[in-house]
Amino acid sequence: MVNEEKIIISSTDDTPSIIIDGEKLFVRIEGPSFPENAVEFYVPIINILAEKIPTWNGNINVEFEFSILSSASNKVIYEMLAKLEEFIKLGKEISIKWIYESYDEDMLDEGLGYKECLKLPLELIEKESTT
């Protein structure tokens, strides 16, 4: 088995935290996403996933939980989801969760939009507000 590594990128005021865990076959992106340059921020992540996912065997779990998603981030997240869709077509087992706060209709709409545009096992999960 390939020695899988765990990649952790901490969140900032305008970028989400990212966990890519090859041992647990898990990817999580959480927090605000309105980096100054979304392409510059996300393309390396997409490239890492494109390199790692083909080496993973088993059910891969991907979770997205954004508090804010800029239009530029939205476009790059779409590209990331499209890449995951390609892997699914090649036979990879990938489950995707789009988690949103119960009050956040914008994030729900984003998830619904991705689900309509792409052929993905995208599960929309409403999270009860803690406030």
PDB file of C-alpha atoms in Angstrom:
ATOM      1  CA  MET A   1       0.000   0.000   0.000  1.00  0.00           C
ATOM      2  CA  VAL A   2       1.214   3.450  -0.841  1.00  0.00           C
ATOM      3  CA  ASN A   3       2.233   5.447   2.226  1.00  0.00           C
ATOM      4  CA  GLU A   4      -0.561   8.007   2.385  1.00  0.00           C
ATOM      5  CA  GLU A   5       0.042  11.314   4.031  1.00  0.00           C
ATOM      6  CA  LYS A   6      -2.282  13.696   5.763  1.00  0.00           C
ATOM      7  CA  ILE A   7      -2.409  17.263   4.494  1.00  0.00           C
ATOM      8  CA  ILE A   8      -3.841  19.936   6.764  1.00  0.00           C
ATOM      9  CA  ILE A   9      -4.212  23.566   5.728  1.00  0.00           C
ATOM     10  CA  SER A  10      -5.419  25.889   8.464  1.00  0.00           C
ATOM     11  CA  SER A  11      -8.168  28.387   7.797  1.00  0.00           C
ATOM     12  CA  THR A  12      -7.628  32.117   7.624  1.00  0.00           C
ATOM     13  CA  ASP A  13     -10.106  34.985   7.718  1.00  0.00           C
ATOM     14  CA  ASP A  14     -10.837  34.434   4.015  1.00  0.00           C
ATOM     15  CA  THR A  15      -9.834  30.841   3.263  1.00  0.00           C
ATOM     16  CA  PRO A  16     -11.219  27.527   4.528  1.00  0.00           C
ATOM     17  CA  SER A  17      -9.430  24.815   6.439  1.00  0.00           C
ATOM     18  CA  ILE A  18      -8.641  21.791   4.307  1.00  0.00           C
ATOM     19  CA  ILE A  19      -7.947  18.237   5.398  1.00  0.00           C
ATOM     20  CA  ILE A  20      -6.849  15.589   2.909  1.00  0.00           C
ATOM     21  CA  ASP A  21      -6.377  12.280   4.722  1.00  0.00           C
ATOM     22  CA  GLY A  22      -5.287   9.385   2.519  1.00  0.00           C
ATOM     23  CA  GLU A  23      -5.351   6.868   5.358  1.00  0.00           C
ATOM     24  CA  LYS A  24      -9.006   7.598   6.195  1.00  0.00           C
ATOM     25  CA  LEU A  25      -9.921   8.355   2.530  1.00  0.00           C
ATOM     26  CA  PHE A  26     -11.344  11.668   3.684  1.00  0.00           C
ATOM     27  CA  VAL A  27     -11.361  15.231   2.370  1.00  0.00           C
ATOM     28  CA  ARG A  28     -12.949  18.152   4.221  1.00  0.00           C
ATOM     29  CA  ILE A  29     -13.099  21.805   3.227  1.00  0.00           C
ATOM     30  CA  GLU A  30     -14.678  24.047   5.848  1.00  0.00           C
ATOM     31  CA  GLY A  31     -15.030  27.748   6.554  1.00  0.00           C
ATOM     32  CA  PRO A  32     -15.122  30.987   4.617  1.00  0.00           C
ATOM     33  CA  SER A  33     -14.000  31.010   1.012  1.00  0.00           C
ATOM     34  CA  PHE A  34     -13.316  34.373  -0.506  1.00  0.00           C
ATOM     35  CA  PRO A  35      -9.572  34.357  -1.131  1.00  0.00           C
ATOM     36  CA  GLU A  36      -8.046  37.224  -3.074  1.00  0.00           C
ATOM     37  CA  ASN A  37      -7.291  34.765  -5.888  1.00  0.00           C
ATOM     38  CA  ALA A  38      -9.509  31.660  -5.748  1.00  0.00           C
ATOM     39  CA  VAL A  39      -7.758  29.958  -8.663  1.00  0.00           C
ATOM     40  CA  GLU A  40      -4.354  30.408  -7.028  1.00  0.00           C
ATOM     41  CA  PHE A  41      -5.713  29.037  -3.746  1.00  0.00           C
ATOM     42  CA  TYR A  42      -7.697  26.039  -5.051  1.00  0.00           C
ATOM     43  CA  VAL A  43      -5.803  24.782  -8.121  1.00  0.00           C
ATOM     44  CA  PRO A  44      -3.009  23.260  -5.978  1.00  0.00           C
ATOM     45  CA  ILE A  45      -5.698  21.499  -3.922  1.00  0.00           C
ATOM     46  CA  ILE A  46      -7.381  20.176  -7.068  1.00  0.00           C
ATOM     47  CA  ASN A  47      -3.973  18.987  -8.304  1.00  0.00           C
ATOM     48  CA  ILE A  48      -3.274  17.203  -5.007  1.00  0.00           C
ATOM     49  CA  LEU A  49      -6.654  15.464  -5.208  1.00  0.00           C
ATOM     50  CA  ALA A  50      -6.037  14.536  -8.852  1.00  0.00           C
ATOM     51  CA  GLU A  51      -2.746  12.947  -7.784  1.00  0.00           C
ATOM     52  CA  LYS A  52      -3.945  11.242  -4.583  1.00  0.00           C
ATOM     53  CA  ILE A  53      -7.458   9.965  -5.324  1.00  0.00           C
ATOM     54  CA  PRO A  54      -6.394   7.505  -8.056  1.00  0.00           C
ATOM     55  CA  THR A  55      -4.133   5.800  -5.480  1.00  0.00           C
ATOM     56  CA  TRP A  56      -6.903   5.453  -2.870  1.00  0.00           C
ATOM     57  CA  ASN A  57      -8.887   2.219  -2.679  1.00  0.00           C
ATOM     58  CA  GLY A  58     -12.259   2.179  -0.950  1.00  0.00           C
ATOM     59  CA  ASN A  59     -15.096   4.607  -0.339  1.00  0.00           C
ATOM     60  CA  ILE A  60     -13.808   8.176  -0.366  1.00  0.00           C
ATOM     61  CA  ASN A  61     -15.709  10.727   1.711  1.00  0.00           C
ATOM     62  CA  VAL A  62     -15.626  14.381   0.735  1.00  0.00           C
ATOM     63  CA  GLU A  63     -17.269  17.096   2.833  1.00  0.00           C
ATOM     64  CA  PHE A  64     -17.804  20.751   2.053  1.00  0.00           C
ATOM     65  CA  GLU A  65     -19.017  23.152   4.730  1.00  0.00           C
ATOM     66  CA  PHE A  66     -18.675  26.776   3.711  1.00  0.00           C
ATOM     67  CA  SER A  67     -19.753  29.756   5.785  1.00  0.00           C
ATOM     68  CA  ILE A  68     -19.220  32.123   2.832  1.00  0.00           C
ATOM     69  CA  LEU A  69     -18.505  31.266  -0.793  1.00  0.00           C
ATOM     70  CA  SER A  70     -17.444  33.987  -3.222  1.00  0.00           C
ATOM     71  CA  SER A  71     -18.437  33.741  -6.873  1.00  0.00           C
ATOM     72  CA  ALA A  72     -14.790  33.130  -7.813  1.00  0.00           C
ATOM     73  CA  SER A  73     -14.566  30.318  -5.240  1.00  0.00           C
ATOM     74  CA  ASN A  74     -17.850  28.920  -6.518  1.00  0.00           C
ATOM     75  CA  LYS A  75     -16.375  28.507 -10.007  1.00  0.00           C
ATOM     76  CA  VAL A  76     -13.277  26.708  -8.727  1.00  0.00           C
ATOM     77  CA  ILE A  77     -15.290  24.463  -6.393  1.00  0.00           C
ATOM     78  CA  TYR A  78     -17.377  23.536  -9.448  1.00  0.00           C
ATOM     79  CA  GLU A  79     -14.128  22.521 -11.193  1.00  0.00           C
ATOM     80  CA  MET A  80     -13.144  20.446  -8.148  1.00  0.00           C
ATOM     81  CA  LEU A  81     -16.525  18.701  -8.158  1.00  0.00           C
ATOM     82  CA  ALA A  82     -16.241  18.110 -11.906  1.00  0.00           C
ATOM     83  CA  LYS A  83     -12.872  16.414 -11.265  1.00  0.00           C
ATOM     84  CA  LEU A  84     -14.513  14.216  -8.613  1.00  0.00           C
ATOM     85  CA  GLU A  85     -17.245  13.396 -11.136  1.00  0.00           C
ATOM     86  CA  GLU A  86     -14.536  12.206 -13.571  1.00  0.00           C
ATOM     87  CA  PHE A  87     -13.140   9.867 -10.908  1.00  0.00           C
ATOM     88  CA  ILE A  88     -16.618   8.489 -10.214  1.00  0.00           C
ATOM     89  CA  LYS A  89     -17.047   7.765 -13.930  1.00  0.00           C
ATOM     90  CA  LEU A  90     -13.759   5.852 -13.768  1.00  0.00           C
ATOM     91  CA  GLY A  91     -15.153   3.680 -10.986  1.00  0.00           C
ATOM     92  CA  LYS A  92     -14.008   5.409  -7.795  1.00  0.00           C
ATOM     93  CA  GLU A  93     -16.463   5.260  -4.904  1.00  0.00           C
ATOM     94  CA  ILE A  94     -16.861   8.851  -3.733  1.00  0.00           C
ATOM     95  CA  SER A  95     -19.584  10.208  -1.479  1.00  0.00           C
ATOM     96  CA  ILE A  96     -19.921  13.967  -1.217  1.00  0.00           C
ATOM     97  CA  LYS A  97     -21.639  15.908   1.551  1.00  0.00           C
ATOM     98  CA  TRP A  98     -22.621  19.559   1.186  1.00  0.00           C
ATOM     99  CA  ILE A  99     -23.222  20.758   4.740  1.00  0.00           C
ATOM    100  CA  TYR A 100     -24.983  24.064   5.332  1.00  0.00           C
ATOM    101  CA  GLU A 101     -26.460  25.929   8.296  1.00  0.00           C
ATOM    102  CA  SER A 102     -30.254  25.698   8.543  1.00  0.00           C
ATOM    103  CA  TYR A 103     -30.614  29.471   8.095  1.00  0.00           C
ATOM    104  CA  ASP A 104     -28.218  29.716   5.127  1.00  0.00           C
ATOM    105  CA  GLU A 105     -30.346  29.557   1.998  1.00  0.00           C
ATOM    106  CA  ASP A 106     -27.437  30.756  -0.158  1.00  0.00           C
ATOM    107  CA  MET A 107     -25.320  27.709   0.730  1.00  0.00           C
ATOM    108  CA  LEU A 108     -28.316  25.424   0.193  1.00  0.00           C
ATOM    109  CA  ASP A 109     -28.829  26.990  -3.247  1.00  0.00           C
ATOM    110  CA  GLU A 110     -25.144  26.508  -4.094  1.00  0.00           C
ATOM    111  CA  GLY A 111     -25.364  22.815  -3.193  1.00  0.00           C
ATOM    112  CA  LEU A 112     -28.580  22.385  -5.176  1.00  0.00           C
ATOM    113  CA  GLY A 113     -26.940  24.065  -8.174  1.00  0.00           C
ATOM    114  CA  TYR A 114     -23.977  21.694  -8.098  1.00  0.00           C
ATOM    115  CA  LYS A 115     -26.302  18.719  -7.716  1.00  0.00           C
ATOM    116  CA  GLU A 116     -28.318  19.798 -10.778  1.00  0.00           C
ATOM    117  CA  CYS A 117     -25.297  20.487 -12.988  1.00  0.00           C
ATOM    118  CA  LEU A 118     -23.153  17.465 -12.150  1.00  0.00           C
ATOM    119  CA  LYS A 119     -23.845  13.758 -11.883  1.00  0.00           C
ATOM    120  CA  LEU A 120     -22.601  13.341  -8.343  1.00  0.00           C
ATOM    121  CA  PRO A 121     -23.690  11.475  -5.227  1.00  0.00           C
ATOM    122  CA  LEU A 122     -24.040  14.868  -3.525  1.00  0.00           C
ATOM    123  CA  GLU A 123     -25.919  14.740  -0.248  1.00  0.00           C
ATOM    124  CA  LEU A 124     -27.263  18.023   1.108  1.00  0.00           C
ATOM    125  CA  ILE A 125     -27.082  18.063   4.891  1.00  0.00           C
ATOM    126  CA  GLU A 126     -28.793  20.743   6.927  1.00  0.00           C
ATOM    127  CA  LYS A 127     -26.933  21.509  10.123  1.00  0.00           C
ATOM    128  CA  GLU A 128     -28.903  22.985  12.981  1.00  0.00           C
ATOM    129  CA  SER A 129     -27.740  26.457  13.896  1.00  0.00           C
ATOM    130  CA  THR A 130     -25.815  26.671  17.146  1.00  0.00           C
ATOM    131  CA  THR A 131     -26.678  30.324  17.663  1.00  0.00           C
TER     132      THR A 131
END
